[in-house]
mmCIF file of C-alpha atoms and ligand atoms in Angstrom:
data_model
loop_
_atom_site.group_PDB
_atom_site.id
_atom_site.type_symbol
_atom_site.label_atom_id
_atom_site.label_comp_id
_atom_site.label_asym_id
_atom_site.label_seq_id
_atom_site.Cartn_x
_atom_site.Cartn_y
_atom_site.Cartn_z
ATOM 1 C CA MET I 279 20.578 2.019 3.935
ATOM 2 C CA LYS I 280 23.157 2.211 1.174
ATOM 3 C CA ILE I 281 22.942 -0.783 -1.046
ATOM 4 C CA ASP I 282 23.639 -1.084 -4.715
ATOM 5 C CA LYS I 283 24.840 -4.594 -5.415
ATOM 6 C CA VAL I 284 23.621 -7.944 -4.100
ATOM 7 C CA LEU I 285 25.294 -11.299 -4.547
ATOM 8 C CA VAL I 286 22.956 -14.299 -4.357
ATOM 9 C CA ILE I 287 24.747 -17.631 -3.999
ATOM 10 C CA GLY I 288 22.742 -20.684 -5.078
ATOM 11 C CA ALA I 289 20.449 -20.059 -8.035
ATOM 12 C CA GLY I 290 17.786 -22.671 -7.277
ATOM 13 C CA THR I 291 14.155 -22.195 -6.264
ATOM 14 C CA MET I 292 14.895 -19.625 -3.565
ATOM 15 C CA GLY I 293 18.037 -17.954 -4.954
ATOM 16 C CA SER I 294 16.429 -17.160 -8.310
ATOM 17 C CA GLY I 295 13.385 -15.699 -6.526
ATOM 18 C CA ILE I 296 15.553 -13.556 -4.250
ATOM 19 C CA ALA I 297 17.631 -12.313 -7.200
ATOM 20 C CA GLN I 298 14.418 -11.419 -9.035
ATOM 21 C CA VAL I 299 12.893 -9.344 -6.237
ATOM 22 C CA GLY I 300 16.207 -7.512 -5.742
ATOM 23 C CA ALA I 301 16.404 -6.668 -9.455
ATOM 24 C CA GLN I 302 12.769 -5.540 -9.464
ATOM 25 C CA LYS I 303 13.744 -2.960 -6.837
ATOM 26 C CA GLY I 304 16.613 -1.638 -8.955
ATOM 27 C CA LEU I 305 19.533 -3.522 -7.386
ATOM 28 C CA LYS I 306 22.379 -4.919 -9.449
ATOM 29 C CA THR I 307 22.075 -8.606 -8.681
ATOM 30 C CA THR I 308 24.564 -11.334 -9.407
ATOM 31 C CA MET I 309 23.638 -15.011 -9.053
ATOM 32 C CA ILE I 310 26.304 -17.610 -8.418
ATOM 33 C CA ASP I 311 25.915 -21.357 -8.893
ATOM 34 C CA THR I 312 28.146 -24.329 -9.526
ATOM 35 C CA GLY I 313 27.370 -24.788 -13.229
ATOM 36 C CA PRO I 314 26.020 -22.935 -16.272
ATOM 37 C CA GLU I 315 22.944 -25.211 -16.537
ATOM 38 C CA MET I 316 21.665 -24.118 -13.117
ATOM 39 C CA LEU I 317 22.270 -20.471 -14.003
ATOM 40 C CA ASP I 318 20.524 -20.774 -17.404
ATOM 41 C CA LYS I 319 17.545 -22.370 -15.717
ATOM 42 C CA ALA I 320 17.445 -19.606 -13.083
ATOM 43 C CA MET I 321 17.610 -16.853 -15.726
ATOM 44 C CA LYS I 322 14.733 -18.505 -17.623
ATOM 45 C CA THR I 323 12.682 -18.792 -14.422
ATOM 46 C CA ILE I 324 13.233 -15.099 -13.670
ATOM 47 C CA SER I 325 12.333 -14.072 -17.258
ATOM 48 C CA ARG I 326 9.091 -16.071 -17.154
ATOM 49 C CA SER I 327 8.165 -14.686 -13.761
ATOM 50 C CA VAL I 328 8.751 -10.995 -14.593
ATOM 51 C CA GLU I 329 6.944 -11.394 -17.922
ATOM 52 C CA LYS I 330 3.948 -12.824 -16.070
ATOM 53 C CA LEU I 331 4.041 -9.896 -13.626
ATOM 54 C CA ALA I 332 4.165 -7.468 -16.567
ATOM 55 C CA GLU I 333 1.140 -9.179 -18.200
ATOM 56 C CA LYS I 334 -0.775 -8.681 -14.959
ATOM 57 C CA GLY I 335 0.256 -5.006 -14.859
ATOM 58 C CA LYS I 336 2.326 -5.547 -11.713
ATOM 59 C CA LEU I 337 5.649 -4.313 -13.099
ATOM 60 C CA SER I 338 6.483 -0.611 -13.308
ATOM 61 C CA GLU I 339 9.034 -1.066 -16.106
ATOM 62 C CA LYS I 340 9.688 -3.413 -19.018
ATOM 63 C CA PRO I 341 10.677 -7.010 -18.132
ATOM 64 C CA THR I 342 13.912 -6.552 -20.117
ATOM 65 C CA GLU I 343 14.920 -3.671 -17.840
ATOM 66 C CA VAL I 344 14.564 -5.863 -14.744
ATOM 67 C CA ILE I 345 16.352 -8.803 -16.374
ATOM 68 C CA ALA I 346 19.216 -6.535 -17.480
ATOM 69 C CA ARG I 347 20.078 -5.988 -13.806
ATOM 70 C CA VAL I 348 20.626 -9.707 -13.190
ATOM 71 C CA THR I 349 23.923 -11.312 -14.070
ATOM 72 C CA ALA I 350 24.975 -14.908 -13.561
ATOM 73 C CA SER I 351 28.364 -16.436 -12.935
ATOM 74 C CA THR I 352 30.118 -19.496 -11.555
ATOM 75 C CA ASP I 353 32.947 -17.298 -10.255
ATOM 76 C CA LEU I 354 32.447 -16.071 -6.694
ATOM 77 C CA GLN I 355 35.083 -13.389 -7.266
ATOM 78 C CA VAL I 356 32.662 -11.298 -9.369
ATOM 79 C CA GLY I 357 30.820 -10.525 -6.134
ATOM 80 C CA ALA I 358 33.835 -8.941 -4.442
ATOM 81 C CA ASP I 359 32.167 -5.501 -4.441
ATOM 82 C CA ALA I 360 28.735 -6.668 -3.200
ATOM 83 C CA ASP I 361 27.094 -4.744 -0.337
ATOM 84 C CA LEU I 362 25.039 -7.779 0.666
ATOM 85 C CA VAL I 363 25.564 -11.506 0.120
ATOM 86 C CA ILE I 364 22.556 -13.809 0.425
ATOM 87 C CA GLU I 365 23.328 -17.510 0.551
ATOM 88 C CA ALA I 366 20.668 -19.946 -0.736
ATOM 89 C CA VAL I 367 22.644 -23.146 -1.396
ATOM 90 C CA PHE I 368 21.753 -26.672 -0.229
ATOM 91 C CA GLU I 369 20.499 -27.078 3.326
ATOM 92 C CA ASP I 370 23.784 -28.507 4.604
ATOM 93 C CA LEU I 371 25.789 -26.980 7.438
ATOM 94 C CA ARG I 372 29.217 -27.913 6.045
ATOM 95 C CA VAL I 373 28.415 -26.585 2.572
ATOM 96 C CA LYS I 374 27.198 -23.289 4.033
ATOM 97 C CA GLN I 375 30.170 -22.943 6.425
ATOM 98 C CA ASP I 376 32.711 -23.629 3.652
ATOM 99 C CA LEU I 377 30.989 -21.170 1.381
ATOM 100 C CA PHE I 378 30.946 -18.329 3.930
ATOM 101 C CA ALA I 379 34.629 -18.942 4.701
ATOM 102 C CA ARG I 380 35.360 -18.351 0.988
ATOM 103 C CA VAL I 381 33.008 -15.360 0.829
ATOM 104 C CA GLU I 382 34.680 -13.729 3.810
ATOM 105 C CA GLY I 383 38.022 -13.864 1.994
ATOM 106 C CA ILE I 384 36.586 -12.073 -1.043
ATOM 107 C CA VAL I 385 34.159 -9.335 0.041
ATOM 108 C CA GLY I 386 34.904 -6.040 1.813
ATOM 109 C CA HIS I 387 34.531 -5.401 5.550
ATOM 110 C CA HIS I 388 31.269 -3.462 5.114
ATOM 111 C CA THR I 389 29.469 -6.340 3.349
ATOM 112 C CA VAL I 390 26.528 -7.856 5.231
ATOM 113 C CA LEU I 391 26.213 -11.653 5.036
ATOM 114 C CA ALA I 392 22.839 -13.404 5.105
ATOM 115 C CA THR I 393 21.704 -17.010 4.970
ATOM 116 C CA ASN I 394 18.305 -18.214 3.766
ATOM 117 C CA THR I 395 18.537 -21.466 5.730
ATOM 118 C CA SER I 396 15.182 -23.025 6.682
ATOM 119 C CA ALA I 397 16.337 -24.635 9.890
ATOM 120 C CA ILE I 398 20.103 -24.611 10.503
ATOM 121 C CA PRO I 399 21.053 -22.319 13.410
ATOM 122 C CA ILE I 400 22.548 -19.034 12.140
ATOM 123 C CA SER I 401 25.093 -19.245 14.959
ATOM 124 C CA ALA I 402 26.371 -22.618 13.687
ATOM 125 C CA ILE I 403 26.740 -21.312 10.133
ATOM 126 C CA GLY I 404 28.767 -18.339 11.429
ATOM 127 C CA LYS I 405 30.844 -20.359 13.905
ATOM 128 C CA ASP I 406 34.173 -20.173 12.026
ATOM 129 C CA LEU I 407 33.797 -16.674 10.583
ATOM 130 C CA SER I 408 36.239 -14.015 11.699
ATOM 131 C CA GLY I 409 33.341 -11.504 11.641
ATOM 132 C CA PRO I 410 30.213 -13.446 12.703
ATOM 133 C CA GLU I 411 28.584 -10.187 13.885
ATOM 134 C CA ARG I 412 27.775 -9.269 10.276
ATOM 135 C CA LEU I 413 25.915 -12.549 9.575
ATOM 136 C CA LEU I 414 22.140 -12.852 9.981
ATOM 137 C CA GLY I 415 19.289 -15.036 8.751
ATOM 138 C CA LEU I 416 16.959 -13.755 6.039
ATOM 139 C CA HIS I 417 14.362 -16.499 5.736
ATOM 140 C CA PHE I 418 12.311 -15.914 2.599
ATOM 141 C CA PHE I 419 9.191 -17.941 1.866
ATOM 142 C CA ASN I 420 8.419 -19.834 -1.318
ATOM 143 C CA PRO I 421 7.544 -18.535 -3.937
ATOM 144 C CA VAL I 422 9.708 -15.523 -3.097
ATOM 145 C CA PRO I 423 8.145 -13.014 -5.541
ATOM 146 C CA MET I 424 4.674 -13.712 -4.073
ATOM 147 C CA MET I 425 5.244 -14.142 -0.338
ATOM 148 C CA ASP I 426 5.418 -10.913 1.637
ATOM 149 C CA ALA I 427 6.887 -12.115 4.947
ATOM 150 C CA VAL I 428 10.616 -12.576 5.549
ATOM 151 C CA GLU I 429 11.994 -13.702 8.892
ATOM 152 C CA VAL I 430 15.014 -11.639 9.979
ATOM 153 C CA ILE I 431 16.947 -13.830 12.393
ATOM 154 C CA ARG I 432 19.527 -12.782 14.923
ATOM 155 C CA GLY I 433 22.335 -15.262 15.568
ATOM 156 C CA VAL I 434 24.177 -15.292 18.882
ATOM 157 C CA CYS I 435 26.891 -13.027 17.418
ATOM 158 C CA THR I 436 24.774 -10.854 15.067
ATOM 159 C CA ASN I 437 25.204 -7.195 16.059
ATOM 160 C CA ASP I 438 22.458 -4.536 16.306
ATOM 161 C CA GLU I 439 23.526 -2.858 13.092
ATOM 162 C CA THR I 440 23.300 -6.058 11.043
ATOM 163 C CA PHE I 441 19.934 -7.036 12.560
ATOM 164 C CA ALA I 442 18.490 -3.567 11.826
ATOM 165 C CA PHE I 443 19.933 -3.647 8.306
ATOM 166 C CA GLY I 444 18.064 -6.932 7.713
ATOM 167 C CA ALA I 445 14.724 -5.291 8.535
ATOM 168 C CA GLU I 446 15.498 -2.273 6.394
ATOM 169 C CA PHE I 447 16.496 -4.427 3.436
ATOM 170 C CA VAL I 448 13.304 -6.515 3.679
ATOM 171 C CA ARG I 449 11.190 -3.317 3.698
ATOM 172 C CA PHE I 450 13.203 -1.991 0.760
ATOM 173 C CA LEU I 451 12.126 -5.125 -1.155
ATOM 174 C CA GLY I 452 8.507 -4.220 -0.393
ATOM 175 C CA LYS I 453 8.146 -7.104 2.049
ATOM 176 C CA GLU I 454 7.492 -7.214 5.781
ATOM 177 C CA PRO I 455 10.225 -8.231 8.242
ATOM 178 C CA ILE I 456 9.307 -10.654 11.025
ATOM 179 C CA MET I 457 11.999 -10.033 13.630
ATOM 180 C CA VAL I 458 13.225 -13.256 15.238
ATOM 181 C CA LYS I 459 15.321 -12.079 18.156
ATOM 182 C CA THR I 460 16.757 -15.444 19.168
ATOM 183 C CA ASP I 461 18.288 -18.152 17.030
ATOM 184 C CA ILE I 462 15.916 -21.008 17.904
ATOM 185 C CA ALA I 463 15.065 -24.199 16.001
ATOM 186 C CA GLY I 464 12.362 -23.634 13.358
ATOM 187 C CA PHE I 465 12.656 -19.856 13.922
ATOM 188 C CA ALA I 466 9.240 -18.259 14.638
ATOM 189 C CA LEU I 467 6.744 -18.843 11.834
ATOM 190 C CA ASN I 468 7.443 -22.470 10.935
ATOM 191 C CA ARG I 469 7.815 -23.286 14.629
ATOM 192 C CA ALA I 470 4.395 -21.882 15.544
ATOM 193 C CA ASN I 471 2.760 -23.407 12.486
ATOM 194 C CA MET I 472 4.397 -26.743 13.263
ATOM 195 C CA LEU I 473 2.504 -27.022 16.547
ATOM 196 C CA ALA I 474 -0.850 -26.534 14.818
ATOM 197 C CA ASN I 475 0.139 -29.134 12.214
ATOM 198 C CA LEU I 476 1.232 -31.656 14.837
ATOM 199 C CA GLU I 477 -1.957 -31.141 16.841
ATOM 200 C CA ALA I 478 -4.054 -31.565 13.689
ATOM 201 C CA MET I 479 -2.332 -34.924 13.081
ATOM 202 C CA ARG I 480 -2.889 -36.001 16.700
ATOM 203 C CA LEU I 481 -6.599 -35.096 16.509
ATOM 204 C CA VAL I 482 -6.958 -37.290 13.411
ATOM 205 C CA GLU I 483 -4.899 -40.045 15.040
ATOM 206 C CA ASN I 484 -7.214 -40.034 18.072
ATOM 207 C CA GLY I 485 -10.350 -40.154 15.924
ATOM 208 C CA VAL I 486 -11.575 -36.782 17.156
ATOM 209 C CA VAL I 487 -12.058 -35.386 13.646
ATOM 210 C CA THR I 488 -11.621 -36.526 10.039
ATOM 211 C CA PRO I 489 -8.927 -34.970 7.822
ATOM 212 C CA GLU I 490 -11.699 -33.598 5.571
ATOM 213 C CA ASP I 491 -13.499 -31.804 8.406
ATOM 214 C CA LEU I 492 -10.325 -30.506 9.975
ATOM 215 C CA ASP I 493 -9.043 -29.000 6.715
ATOM 216 C CA LYS I 494 -12.479 -27.616 5.882
ATOM 217 C CA GLY I 495 -12.611 -26.006 9.308
ATOM 218 C CA PHE I 496 -9.226 -24.348 8.868
ATOM 219 C CA ARG I 497 -10.328 -22.935 5.521
ATOM 220 C CA LEU I 498 -13.715 -21.695 6.693
ATOM 221 C CA ALA I 499 -12.975 -20.655 10.265
ATOM 222 C CA PHE I 500 -9.428 -19.320 9.962
ATOM 223 C CA GLY I 501 -9.453 -18.001 6.397
ATOM 224 C CA ARG I 502 -6.582 -20.243 5.294
ATOM 225 C CA ARG I 503 -6.351 -21.227 1.645
ATOM 226 C CA MET I 504 -5.516 -24.804 2.651
ATOM 227 C CA GLY I 505 -5.856 -26.833 5.835
ATOM 228 C CA PRO I 506 -2.836 -28.397 7.594
ATOM 229 C CA LEU I 507 -3.324 -31.908 6.208
ATOM 230 C CA GLU I 508 -3.877 -30.766 2.620
ATOM 231 C CA THR I 509 -0.694 -28.726 3.022
ATOM 232 C CA SER I 510 1.094 -31.724 4.496
ATOM 233 C CA ASP I 511 0.235 -33.794 1.384
ATOM 234 C CA LEU I 512 1.583 -30.994 -0.813
ATOM 235 C CA VAL I 513 4.827 -30.450 1.107
ATOM 236 C CA GLY I 514 5.459 -34.180 1.607
ATOM 237 C CA LEU I 515 4.991 -36.102 4.858
ATOM 238 C CA ASP I 516 8.654 -37.190 4.765
ATOM 239 C CA VAL I 517 9.847 -33.578 4.481
ATOM 240 C CA GLN I 518 7.681 -32.573 7.425
ATOM 241 C CA LEU I 519 8.762 -35.564 9.520
ATOM 242 C CA MET I 520 12.403 -34.628 8.987
ATOM 243 C CA ALA I 521 11.813 -30.981 9.925
ATOM 244 C CA TYR I 522 9.782 -31.859 13.039
ATOM 245 C CA THR I 523 12.301 -34.481 14.129
ATOM 246 C CA ASN I 524 15.098 -31.928 13.835
ATOM 247 C CA VAL I 525 13.258 -29.436 16.055
ATOM 248 C CA TYR I 526 12.341 -32.183 18.537
ATOM 249 C CA MET I 527 15.942 -33.435 18.700
ATOM 250 C CA GLU I 528 17.144 -29.925 19.461
ATOM 251 C CA GLU I 529 14.457 -29.010 22.001
ATOM 252 C CA ARG I 530 13.653 -32.454 23.504
ATOM 253 C CA ASP I 531 10.216 -31.021 24.185
ATOM 254 C CA PRO I 532 7.362 -33.567 23.762
ATOM 255 C CA LYS I 533 5.150 -30.956 22.142
ATOM 256 C CA PHE I 534 7.366 -31.181 19.052
ATOM 257 C CA HIS I 535 7.423 -34.996 18.981
ATOM 258 C CA PRO I 536 6.116 -36.276 15.623
ATOM 259 C CA PRO I 537 3.060 -38.508 16.280
ATOM 260 C CA ALA I 538 3.049 -42.212 15.374
ATOM 261 C CA ILE I 539 0.475 -41.658 12.609
ATOM 262 C CA LEU I 540 2.968 -39.450 10.735
ATOM 263 C CA ARG I 541 5.907 -41.767 11.362
ATOM 264 C CA ARG I 542 3.928 -44.832 10.206
ATOM 265 C CA LYS I 543 2.581 -43.154 7.079
ATOM 266 C CA VAL I 544 6.130 -42.179 6.096
ATOM 267 C CA ALA I 545 7.380 -45.722 6.857
ATOM 268 C CA ALA I 546 4.621 -47.089 4.583
ATOM 269 C CA GLY I 547 5.629 -44.720 1.765
ATOM 270 C CA HIS I 548 2.449 -42.644 2.049
ATOM 271 C CA LEU I 549 4.252 -39.361 1.487
ATOM 272 C CA GLY I 550 1.393 -37.268 0.091
ATOM 273 C CA ARG I 551 0.700 -36.116 -3.449
ATOM 274 C CA LYS I 552 4.055 -37.304 -4.784
ATOM 275 C CA THR I 553 3.204 -40.965 -3.986
ATOM 276 C CA GLY I 554 -0.552 -40.685 -4.615
ATOM 277 C CA LYS I 555 -1.383 -41.267 -0.961
ATOM 278 C CA GLY I 556 -0.894 -39.384 2.305
ATOM 279 C CA TRP I 557 -3.718 -37.963 4.403
ATOM 280 C CA TYR I 558 -5.815 -38.254 1.212
ATOM 281 C CA GLU I 559 -5.627 -40.374 -1.941
ATOM 282 C CA TYR I 560 -4.893 -38.946 -5.387
ATOM 283 C CA ASN I 561 -5.591 -39.996 -8.982
ATOM 284 C CA PRO I 562 -2.647 -40.242 -11.419
ATOM 285 C CA ASP I 563 -3.598 -36.799 -12.794
ATOM 286 C CA GLY I 564 -3.086 -35.282 -9.311
ATOM 287 C CA THR I 565 -6.768 -34.711 -8.522
ATOM 288 C CA ARG I 566 -7.989 -35.907 -5.159
ATOM 289 C CA LYS I 567 -10.051 -39.123 -4.989
ATOM 290 C CA GLN I 568 -13.462 -38.495 -3.521
HETATM 291 N N1 LIG L 270 12.425 -24.414 -1.089
HETATM 292 C C1 LIG L 270 11.822 -23.766 -0.081
HETATM 293 O O1 LIG L 270 10.580 -23.760 0.041
HETATM 294 C C2 LIG L 270 12.663 -23.015 0.931
HETATM 295 C C3 LIG L 270 12.036 -22.052 1.734
HETATM 296 C C4 LIG L 270 12.821 -21.305 2.640
HETATM 297 C C5 LIG L 270 14.187 -21.558 2.733
HETATM 298 N N2 LIG L 270 14.762 -22.525 1.951
HETATM 299 C C6 LIG L 270 16.219 -22.742 2.083
HETATM 300 O O2 LIG L 270 16.880 -22.067 1.010
HETATM 301 C C7 LIG L 270 18.083 -22.779 0.647
HETATM 302 C C8 LIG L 270 18.007 -23.142 -0.831
HETATM 303 O O3 LIG L 270 16.858 -23.944 -1.048
HETATM 304 P P1 LIG L 270 16.253 -24.174 -2.513
HETATM 305 O O4 LIG L 270 14.915 -24.798 -2.312
HETATM 306 O O5 LIG L 270 16.394 -22.960 -3.330
HETATM 307 O O6 LIG L 270 17.278 -25.285 -3.060
HETATM 308 P P2 LIG L 270 17.618 -25.680 -4.565
HETATM 309 O O7 LIG L 270 18.122 -27.082 -4.508
HETATM 310 O O8 LIG L 270 16.487 -25.340 -5.470
HETATM 311 O O9 LIG L 270 18.836 -24.686 -4.933
HETATM 312 C C9 LIG L 270 20.085 -24.749 -4.321
HETATM 313 C C10 LIG L 270 21.121 -24.304 -5.358
HETATM 314 O O10 LIG L 270 22.372 -24.117 -4.699
HETATM 315 C C11 LIG L 270 23.388 -24.525 -5.600
HETATM 316 N N3 LIG L 270 24.604 -24.787 -4.834
HETATM 317 C C12 LIG L 270 24.863 -25.812 -3.983
HETATM 318 N N4 LIG L 270 26.091 -25.657 -3.437
HETATM 319 C C13 LIG L 270 26.607 -24.517 -3.962
HETATM 320 C C14 LIG L 270 27.826 -23.829 -3.783
HETATM 321 N N5 LIG L 270 28.777 -24.280 -2.968
HETATM 322 N N6 LIG L 270 28.021 -22.675 -4.485
HETATM 323 C C15 LIG L 270 27.079 -22.203 -5.311
HETATM 324 N N7 LIG L 270 25.884 -22.810 -5.510
HETATM 325 C C16 LIG L 270 25.651 -23.961 -4.839
HETATM 326 C C17 LIG L 270 22.799 -25.752 -6.280
HETATM 327 O O11 LIG L 270 23.466 -26.048 -7.505
HETATM 328 C C18 LIG L 270 21.343 -25.325 -6.475
HETATM 329 O O12 LIG L 270 21.136 -24.694 -7.739
HETATM 330 C C19 LIG L 270 18.153 -23.973 1.592
HETATM 331 O O13 LIG L 270 18.944 -23.644 2.699
HETATM 332 C C20 LIG L 270 16.692 -24.177 1.994
HETATM 333 O O14 LIG L 270 16.559 -24.831 3.225
HETATM 334 C C21 LIG L 270 14.037 -23.250 1.044
#
């Protein structure tokens, strides 16, 4: 794999994390966003994160050396010589399609294009590209510097070379590729996890088990740090309902249908930690009510 320069478009939560891990591995990384404020914030986030890693002895060089490899710009043109473009802008099909159309007009023919979408089909994002075979999904998990799995997703048009490059790049970053060979809704990890989450909600809805016991069981029996309902309160019940509805609408498979208990809680504004009430209740300081 010959790669020297990476262009990360969208310098938010995910983009800044992706730029950081690239720079930590010695790549020249340029972040693009729509305004200087977003880019300043991203640079500060990266600085804090690498300094923390250095304090913990997890960085093999000085933080300043890593940070020196990251540049920030609002001008897409500075990425014309990138070997790999990773898009991490808003989760909106039109925004992503428009962006890749512009990118395609700027970068060279050898450049691999990747999207970090959570749920939009890779094939839809690449629909209007003249070279959709060089587009793939690289689905990083949050927080990027800490999470070691990355889904490598093959769109309908993605060619073998691009798909294999995705795996190689993920390994180069020191992470593990999870190869998703078909472009399906929810990809592999969130899709499988979703079923456990939905079943957990149904079990509570049917009075089979309390949220407390279910979460405790997941922690003690399955070695998870948090159970599915604790996680649901953290992520936001509204965010989950939207994601599950999207997968259900695409698949029309009842196993993905969000249960009434989730729909009603969202309708009542019980969205989890952010509203003080979800599967559990929270004090104003964020601690859980007993
Ligand atoms: N947050 C997560 O946990 C998570 C996990 C996996 C994947 N994702 C996906 O990653 C992508 C980014 O998510 P995020 O949480 O980092 O979002 P975010 O809102 O933190 O960041 C998105 C950034 O993109 C910028 N942006 C929007 N349009 C742009 C454009 N045309 N050109 C340049 N920059 C643009 C915004 O200004 C913003 O800074 C989404 O597709 C999301 O679904 C998110």
